[in-house]
PDB file of C-alpha atoms in Angstrom:
ATOM      1  CA  MET A 763      37.628-187.460-114.546  1.00  0.00           C
ATOM      2  CA  ALA A 764      40.681-186.488-112.527  1.00  0.00           C
ATOM      3  CA  TYR A 765      43.774-188.687-112.612  1.00  0.00           C
ATOM      4  CA  PRO A 766      46.693-189.197-110.178  1.00  0.00           C
ATOM      5  CA  SER A 767      49.229-186.366-109.945  1.00  0.00           C
ATOM      6  CA  GLN A 768      46.979-184.073-111.972  1.00  0.00           C
ATOM      7  CA  ILE A 769      47.917-180.384-111.748  1.00  0.00           C
ATOM      8  CA  GLY A 770      45.463-178.624-114.048  1.00  0.00           C
ATOM      9  CA  PHE A 771      41.721-178.794-114.516  1.00  0.00           C
ATOM     10  CA  GLN A 772      39.733-181.780-115.686  1.00  0.00           C
ATOM     11  CA  ASP A 773      39.116-182.085-119.423  1.00  0.00           C
ATOM     12  CA  ALA A 774      36.297-179.811-120.537  1.00  0.00           C
ATOM     13  CA  ALA A 775      33.038-181.503-121.494  1.00  0.00           C
ATOM     14  CA  SER A 776      30.996-178.384-122.272  1.00  0.00           C
ATOM     15  CA  PRO A 777      31.538-175.153-124.227  1.00  0.00           C
ATOM     16  CA  VAL A 778      31.375-173.069-121.038  1.00  0.00           C
ATOM     17  CA  MET A 779      34.101-175.132-119.378  1.00  0.00           C
ATOM     18  CA  GLU A 780      36.282-174.705-122.465  1.00  0.00           C
ATOM     19  CA  GLU A 781      35.861-170.933-122.183  1.00  0.00           C
ATOM     20  CA  LEU A 782      36.720-171.093-118.475  1.00  0.00           C
ATOM     21  CA  LEU A 783      39.914-172.980-119.260  1.00  0.00           C
ATOM     22  CA  TYR A 784      40.910-170.393-121.877  1.00  0.00           C
ATOM     23  CA  PHE A 785      40.216-167.563-119.428  1.00  0.00           C
ATOM     24  CA  HIS A 786      42.260-169.301-116.734  1.00  0.00           C
ATOM     25  CA  ASP A 787      45.260-169.569-119.065  1.00  0.00           C
ATOM     26  CA  HIS A 788      44.781-165.946-120.160  1.00  0.00           C
ATOM     27  CA  ALA A 789      44.713-164.636-116.582  1.00  0.00           C
ATOM     28  CA  LEU A 790      47.571-166.896-115.517  1.00  0.00           C
ATOM     29  CA  MET A 791      49.799-165.507-118.270  1.00  0.00           C
ATOM     30  CA  ILE A 792      49.031-161.942-117.167  1.00  0.00           C
ATOM     31  CA  VAL A 793      49.877-162.816-113.562  1.00  0.00           C
ATOM     32  CA  PHE A 794      53.101-164.460-114.720  1.00  0.00           C
ATOM     33  CA  LEU A 795      54.171-161.368-116.687  1.00  0.00           C
ATOM     34  CA  ILE A 796      53.366-159.040-113.789  1.00  0.00           C
ATOM     35  CA  SER A 797      55.292-161.211-111.344  1.00  0.00           C
ATOM     36  CA  THR A 798      58.286-161.371-113.678  1.00  0.00           C
ATOM     37  CA  LEU A 799      58.346-157.584-114.157  1.00  0.00           C
ATOM     38  CA  VAL A 800      58.039-156.858-110.428  1.00  0.00           C
ATOM     39  CA  LEU A 801      60.719-159.405-109.563  1.00  0.00           C
ATOM     40  CA  TYR A 802      63.058-157.902-112.164  1.00  0.00           C
ATOM     41  CA  ILE A 803      62.569-154.378-110.794  1.00  0.00           C
ATOM     42  CA  ILE A 804      63.160-155.523-107.213  1.00  0.00           C
ATOM     43  CA  VAL A 805      66.339-157.393-108.121  1.00  0.00           C
ATOM     44  CA  ALA A 806      67.575-154.500-110.241  1.00  0.00           C
ATOM     45  CA  MET A 807      67.012-151.980-107.459  1.00  0.00           C
ATOM     46  CA  VAL A 808      68.643-154.208-104.849  1.00  0.00           C
ATOM     47  CA  THR A 809      71.694-154.560-107.052  1.00  0.00           C
ATOM     48  CA  ALA A 810      71.680-150.754-107.585  1.00  0.00           C
ATOM     49  CA  LYS A 811      71.413-151.023-111.359  1.00  0.00           C
ATOM     50  CA  VAL A 812      68.334-148.874-111.793  1.00  0.00           C
ATOM     51  CA  THR A 813      68.420-146.807-108.611  1.00  0.00           C
ATOM     52  CA  ASN A 814      68.254-143.391-110.189  1.00  0.00           C
ATOM     53  CA  LYS A 815      66.067-140.345-110.202  1.00  0.00           C
ATOM     54  CA  PHE A 816      63.849-141.690-112.998  1.00  0.00           C
ATOM     55  CA  ILE A 817      62.755-144.621-110.864  1.00  0.00           C
ATOM     56  CA  LEU A 818      62.583-142.961-107.457  1.00  0.00           C
ATOM     57  CA  ASP A 819      61.099-139.607-108.370  1.00  0.00           C
ATOM     58  CA  SER A 820      59.539-139.283-111.806  1.00  0.00           C
ATOM     59  CA  GLN A 821      56.198-138.065-113.137  1.00  0.00           C
ATOM     60  CA  GLU A 822      56.507-140.420-116.098  1.00  0.00           C
ATOM     61  CA  ILE A 823      56.858-143.541-113.958  1.00  0.00           C
ATOM     62  CA  GLU A 824      53.798-142.544-111.898  1.00  0.00           C
ATOM     63  CA  ILE A 825      51.769-142.218-115.090  1.00  0.00           C
ATOM     64  CA  ILE A 826      52.955-145.640-116.235  1.00  0.00           C
ATOM     65  CA  TRP A 827      52.091-147.465-113.026  1.00  0.00           C
ATOM     66  CA  THR A 828      48.663-145.829-113.015  1.00  0.00           C
ATOM     67  CA  ILE A 829      47.712-146.562-116.631  1.00  0.00           C
ATOM     68  CA  LEU A 830      49.287-150.011-116.866  1.00  0.00           C
ATOM     69  CA  PRO A 831      47.223-151.626-114.042  1.00  0.00           C
ATOM     70  CA  ALA A 832      44.044-150.110-115.504  1.00  0.00           C
ATOM     71  CA  ALA A 833      44.838-151.627-118.905  1.00  0.00           C
ATOM     72  CA  ILE A 834      45.559-154.993-117.290  1.00  0.00           C
ATOM     73  CA  LEU A 835      42.230-154.914-115.441  1.00  0.00           C
ATOM     74  CA  ILE A 836      40.429-154.221-118.729  1.00  0.00           C
ATOM     75  CA  LEU A 837      42.193-157.189-120.368  1.00  0.00           C
ATOM     76  CA  ILE A 838      40.934-159.398-117.548  1.00  0.00           C
ATOM     77  CA  ALA A 839      37.453-157.889-117.158  1.00  0.00           C
ATOM     78  CA  LEU A 840      36.299-158.082-120.786  1.00  0.00           C
ATOM     79  CA  PRO A 841      36.662-161.866-121.276  1.00  0.00           C
ATOM     80  CA  SER A 842      35.402-162.419-117.727  1.00  0.00           C
ATOM     81  CA  LEU A 843      32.176-160.508-118.389  1.00  0.00           C
ATOM     82  CA  ARG A 844      31.737-162.380-121.665  1.00  0.00           C
ATOM     83  CA  ILE A 845      31.910-165.745-119.896  1.00  0.00           C
ATOM     84  CA  LEU A 846      29.537-164.569-117.156  1.00  0.00           C
ATOM     85  CA  TYR A 847      27.026-163.647-119.851  1.00  0.00           C
ATOM     86  CA  LEU A 848      27.405-167.022-121.558  1.00  0.00           C
ATOM     87  CA  MET A 849      26.920-168.871-118.270  1.00  0.00           C
ATOM     88  CA  ASP A 850      23.811-166.892-117.362  1.00  0.00           C
ATOM     89  CA  GLU A 851      22.138-167.072-120.761  1.00  0.00           C
ATOM     90  CA  ILE A 852      19.550-169.870-121.049  1.00  0.00           C
ATOM     91  CA  ASN A 853      17.857-169.921-124.435  1.00  0.00           C
ATOM     92  CA  ASP A 854      15.132-172.499-125.098  1.00  0.00           C
ATOM     93  CA  PRO A 855      16.489-175.471-123.081  1.00  0.00           C
ATOM     94  CA  HIS A 856      15.653-178.867-124.563  1.00  0.00           C
ATOM     95  CA  LEU A 857      15.449-180.493-121.150  1.00  0.00           C
ATOM     96  CA  THR A 858      14.767-179.265-117.618  1.00  0.00           C
ATOM     97  CA  VAL A 859      15.851-181.248-114.576  1.00  0.00           C
ATOM     98  CA  LYS A 860      15.211-180.289-110.981  1.00  0.00           C
ATOM     99  CA  ALA A 861      17.986-181.305-108.568  1.00  0.00           C
ATOM    100  CA  ILE A 862      17.042-181.248-104.881  1.00  0.00           C
ATOM    101  CA  GLY A 863      19.653-181.655-102.170  1.00  0.00           C
ATOM    102  CA  HIS A 864      18.921-183.674 -99.050  1.00  0.00           C
ATOM    103  CA  GLN A 865      20.964-184.825 -96.083  1.00  0.00           C
ATOM    104  CA  TRP A 866      22.743-186.596 -97.681  1.00  0.00           C
ATOM    105  CA  TYR A 867      21.680-187.498-101.205  1.00  0.00           C
ATOM    106  CA  TRP A 868      20.267-185.892-104.349  1.00  0.00           C
ATOM    107  CA  SER A 869      16.869-186.366-105.913  1.00  0.00           C
ATOM    108  CA  TYR A 870      16.105-185.546-109.544  1.00  0.00           C
ATOM    109  CA  GLU A 871      12.833-184.605-111.204  1.00  0.00           C
ATOM    110  CA  TYR A 872      12.551-184.509-115.000  1.00  0.00           C
ATOM    111  CA  THR A 873       9.855-181.869-115.262  1.00  0.00           C
ATOM    112  CA  ASP A 874       9.256-182.526-118.982  1.00  0.00           C
ATOM    113  CA  TYR A 875       8.120-186.077-118.183  1.00  0.00           C
ATOM    114  CA  ASP A 876       5.346-187.227-115.865  1.00  0.00           C
ATOM    115  CA  ASP A 877       6.441-189.194-112.802  1.00  0.00           C
ATOM    116  CA  LEU A 878      10.104-189.371-113.837  1.00  0.00           C
ATOM    117  CA  THR A 879      11.686-188.820-110.439  1.00  0.00           C
ATOM    118  CA  PHE A 880      14.306-190.757-108.519  1.00  0.00           C
ATOM    119  CA  ASP A 881      16.770-190.470-105.665  1.00  0.00           C
ATOM    120  CA  SER A 882      20.517-190.757-106.185  1.00  0.00           C
ATOM    121  CA  TYR A 883      22.490-192.313-103.326  1.00  0.00           C
ATOM    122  CA  MET A 884      26.201-192.988-103.121  1.00  0.00           C
ATOM    123  CA  ILE A 885      27.135-196.644-103.581  1.00  0.00           C
ATOM    124  CA  PRO A 886      28.842-197.933-100.394  1.00  0.00           C
ATOM    125  CA  THR A 887      32.449-199.026-100.756  1.00  0.00           C
ATOM    126  CA  GLN A 888      31.650-202.671-100.071  1.00  0.00           C
ATOM    127  CA  ASP A 889      29.110-202.720-102.937  1.00  0.00           C
ATOM    128  CA  LEU A 890      31.398-201.283-105.619  1.00  0.00           C
ATOM    129  CA  THR A 891      32.246-203.366-108.674  1.00  0.00           C
ATOM    130  CA  PRO A 892      35.678-203.386-110.361  1.00  0.00           C
ATOM    131  CA  GLY A 893      36.228-200.144-112.266  1.00  0.00           C
ATOM    132  CA  GLN A 894      33.884-198.018-110.184  1.00  0.00           C
ATOM    133  CA  PHE A 895      35.171-195.030-108.229  1.00  0.00           C
ATOM    134  CA  ARG A 896      35.017-194.915-104.457  1.00  0.00           C
ATOM    135  CA  LEU A 897      32.906-192.084-102.990  1.00  0.00           C
ATOM    136  CA  LEU A 898      31.833-190.991-106.493  1.00  0.00           C
ATOM    137  CA  GLU A 899      29.516-193.692-107.845  1.00  0.00           C
ATOM    138  CA  VAL A 900      25.761-193.490-107.340  1.00  0.00           C
ATOM    139  CA  ASP A 901      22.941-195.994-107.760  1.00  0.00           C
ATOM    140  CA  HIS A 902      20.963-193.757-110.160  1.00  0.00           C
ATOM    141  CA  ARG A 903      22.750-191.363-112.503  1.00  0.00           C
ATOM    142  CA  MET A 904      21.354-188.168-113.932  1.00  0.00           C
ATOM    143  CA  VAL A 905      21.115-188.983-117.652  1.00  0.00           C
ATOM    144  CA  VAL A 906      21.057-186.181-120.245  1.00  0.00           C
ATOM    145  CA  PRO A 907      21.272-186.082-124.055  1.00  0.00           C
ATOM    146  CA  VAL A 908      24.480-184.969-125.758  1.00  0.00           C
ATOM    147  CA  GLU A 909      24.656-181.574-127.511  1.00  0.00           C
ATOM    148  CA  ALA A 910      21.334-180.446-126.065  1.00  0.00           C
ATOM    149  CA  PRO A 911      20.874-177.394-123.800  1.00  0.00           C
ATOM    150  CA  VAL A 912      19.968-178.675-120.339  1.00  0.00           C
ATOM    151  CA  ARG A 913      18.592-176.447-117.593  1.00  0.00           C
ATOM    152  CA  VAL A 914      19.024-177.607-114.009  1.00  0.00           C
ATOM    153  CA  LEU A 915      16.810-176.099-111.328  1.00  0.00           C
ATOM    154  CA  VAL A 916      18.644-176.451-108.028  1.00  0.00           C
ATOM    155  CA  SER A 917      17.101-176.331-104.583  1.00  0.00           C
ATOM    156  CA  ALA A 918      17.399-178.024-101.187  1.00  0.00           C
ATOM    157  CA  GLU A 919      15.007-179.514 -98.682  1.00  0.00           C
ATOM    158  CA  ASP A 920      16.892-179.064 -95.427  1.00  0.00           C
ATOM    159  CA  VAL A 921      20.232-177.215 -95.394  1.00  0.00           C
ATOM    160  CA  LEU A 922      22.557-175.527 -97.884  1.00  0.00           C
ATOM    161  CA  HIS A 923      24.024-177.780-100.567  1.00  0.00           C
ATOM    162  CA  SER A 924      25.857-177.082-103.822  1.00  0.00           C
ATOM    163  CA  TRP A 925      25.400-178.919-107.120  1.00  0.00           C
ATOM    164  CA  ALA A 926      28.786-178.931-108.863  1.00  0.00           C
ATOM    165  CA  VAL A 927      30.216-180.880-111.814  1.00  0.00           C
ATOM    166  CA  PRO A 928      33.704-179.542-112.713  1.00  0.00           C
ATOM    167  CA  SER A 929      33.954-181.099-116.192  1.00  0.00           C
ATOM    168  CA  LEU A 930      30.731-179.373-117.242  1.00  0.00           C
ATOM    169  CA  GLY A 931      31.696-176.046-115.703  1.00  0.00           C
ATOM    170  CA  VAL A 932      28.632-175.849-113.448  1.00  0.00           C
ATOM    171  CA  LYS A 933      28.360-175.031-109.758  1.00  0.00           C
ATOM    172  CA  MET A 934      25.173-173.749-108.177  1.00  0.00           C
ATOM    173  CA  ASP A 935      24.129-173.398-104.550  1.00  0.00           C
ATOM    174  CA  ALA A 936      21.074-175.344-103.397  1.00  0.00           C
ATOM    175  CA  VAL A 937      19.207-173.134-100.924  1.00  0.00           C
ATOM    176  CA  PRO A 938      16.067-174.256 -99.050  1.00  0.00           C
ATOM    177  CA  GLY A 939      13.052-172.282-100.226  1.00  0.00           C
ATOM    178  CA  ARG A 940      14.902-170.854-103.217  1.00  0.00           C
ATOM    179  CA  LEU A 941      15.090-172.074-106.814  1.00  0.00           C
ATOM    180  CA  ASN A 942      18.368-171.384-108.605  1.00  0.00           C
ATOM    181  CA  GLN A 943      19.104-172.389-112.174  1.00  0.00           C
ATOM    182  CA  VAL A 944      22.171-173.308-114.171  1.00  0.00           C
ATOM    183  CA  ALA A 945      22.549-174.530-117.748  1.00  0.00           C
ATOM    184  CA  PHE A 946      25.065-176.617-119.649  1.00  0.00           C
ATOM    185  CA  ILE A 947      25.545-178.467-122.920  1.00  0.00           C
ATOM    186  CA  ALA A 948      27.407-181.768-122.805  1.00  0.00           C
ATOM    187  CA  SER A 949      29.624-181.635-125.887  1.00  0.00           C
ATOM    188  CA  ARG A 950      30.571-185.318-125.846  1.00  0.00           C
ATOM    189  CA  PRO A 951      29.224-188.601-124.450  1.00  0.00           C
ATOM    190  CA  GLY A 952      30.636-189.674-121.132  1.00  0.00           C
ATOM    191  CA  VAL A 953      30.193-189.954-117.397  1.00  0.00           C
ATOM    192  CA  PHE A 954      31.023-186.827-115.423  1.00  0.00           C
ATOM    193  CA  TYR A 955      31.468-186.770-111.664  1.00  0.00           C
ATOM    194  CA  GLY A 956      30.887-184.056-109.115  1.00  0.00           C
ATOM    195  CA  GLN A 957      30.202-183.611-105.418  1.00  0.00           C
ATOM    196  CA  CYS A 958      28.311-181.329-103.084  1.00  0.00           C
ATOM    197  CA  SER A 959      30.558-178.292-102.696  1.00  0.00           C
ATOM    198  CA  GLU A 960      28.912-176.863 -99.580  1.00  0.00           C
ATOM    199  CA  ILE A 961      29.724-178.150 -96.104  1.00  0.00           C
ATOM    200  CA  CYS A 962      26.240-179.473 -95.368  1.00  0.00           C
ATOM    201  CA  GLY A 963      26.797-181.750 -92.393  1.00  0.00           C
ATOM    202  CA  ALA A 964      28.438-184.924 -91.141  1.00  0.00           C
ATOM    203  CA  ASN A 965      28.001-186.827 -94.419  1.00  0.00           C
ATOM    204  CA  HIS A 966      28.836-183.898 -96.679  1.00  0.00           C
ATOM    205  CA  SER A 967      31.486-185.907 -98.545  1.00  0.00           C
ATOM    206  CA  PHE A 968      29.084-188.781 -99.232  1.00  0.00           C
ATOM    207  CA  MET A 969      26.587-187.212-101.638  1.00  0.00           C
ATOM    208  CA  PRO A 970      28.280-187.353-105.068  1.00  0.00           C
ATOM    209  CA  ILE A 971      26.791-186.249-108.381  1.00  0.00           C
ATOM    210  CA  VAL A 972      27.050-188.326-111.552  1.00  0.00           C
ATOM    211  CA  VAL A 973      25.894-186.963-114.912  1.00  0.00           C
ATOM    212  CA  GLU A 974      25.841-189.395-117.830  1.00  0.00           C
ATOM    213  CA  ALA A 975      25.653-187.839-121.292  1.00  0.00           C
ATOM    214  CA  VAL A 976      24.338-190.182-123.981  1.00  0.00           C
ATOM    215  CA  PRO A 977      23.078-189.853-127.569  1.00  0.00           C
ATOM    216  CA  LEU A 978      19.461-188.759-127.933  1.00  0.00           C
ATOM    217  CA  GLU A 979      18.260-192.214-128.996  1.00  0.00           C
ATOM    218  CA  HIS A 980      19.757-193.809-125.885  1.00  0.00           C
ATOM    219  CA  PHE A 981      18.278-191.061-123.723  1.00  0.00           C
ATOM    220  CA  GLU A 982      14.793-191.723-125.100  1.00  0.00           C
ATOM    221  CA  ASN A 983      15.195-195.452-124.435  1.00  0.00           C
ATOM    222  CA  TRP A 984      16.344-194.692-120.896  1.00  0.00           C
ATOM    223  CA  THR A 985      13.345-192.469-120.185  1.00  0.00           C
ATOM    224  CA  LEU A 986      10.948-195.139-121.479  1.00  0.00           C
ATOM    225  CA  SER A 987      12.522-197.902-119.413  1.00  0.00           C
ATOM    226  CA  THR A 988      12.661-195.716-116.305  1.00  0.00           C
ATOM    227  CA  LEU A 989       9.019-194.723-116.628  1.00  0.00           C
ATOM    228  CA  GLN A 990       7.991-198.373-117.100  1.00  0.00           C
ATOM    229  CA  ASP A 991       9.926-199.424-114.003  1.00  0.00           C
ATOM    230  CA  ALA A 992       8.424-196.631-111.897  1.00  0.00           C
TER     231      ALA A 992
END
């Protein structure tokens, strides 16, 4: 969950998000070094300290500024491709949930269980209890087991939506007539908040996403109680 005056990302709650944070720091350091080098060269040339033939007209310097950017791109591309592969790989998910976007709420279908479906609406501000977050709380959370691969099939019924939970490192477009998929593993118990990240209409900012990760025993009890109440 984000906190006031936060500058960086939310705390990672999945292995993929941890990798994304590492890659962000890696790329940011490269950008910082490039910016420092370019700024130094500009200042040095303005102050006429390095304005000489080597800098202005040199075969060696042309070779350097051709090879160096290529090497930098390789340093960025390799970890990026690795993370893309990890995000796309879905091996034997323990649970499959179908998330369908509507104007303006989400509905969830647990395809591994019969008749386990429900709609998830935002709780109005006047109905919030102390400790709940405005514009983020929902009446029915998507509950998943901890440390279990979860596959989410994302689609929409009317217009474009986007199912995104920053702490879990997932963001997938919900397109009418199309079934996209995304996977994650919640590495710790907790409640993780997200929102529709596609401008889908007048109430776009009022269809939050809440994923609650619980131990397997609690998840089984929740499925039983939900099926009995259905």
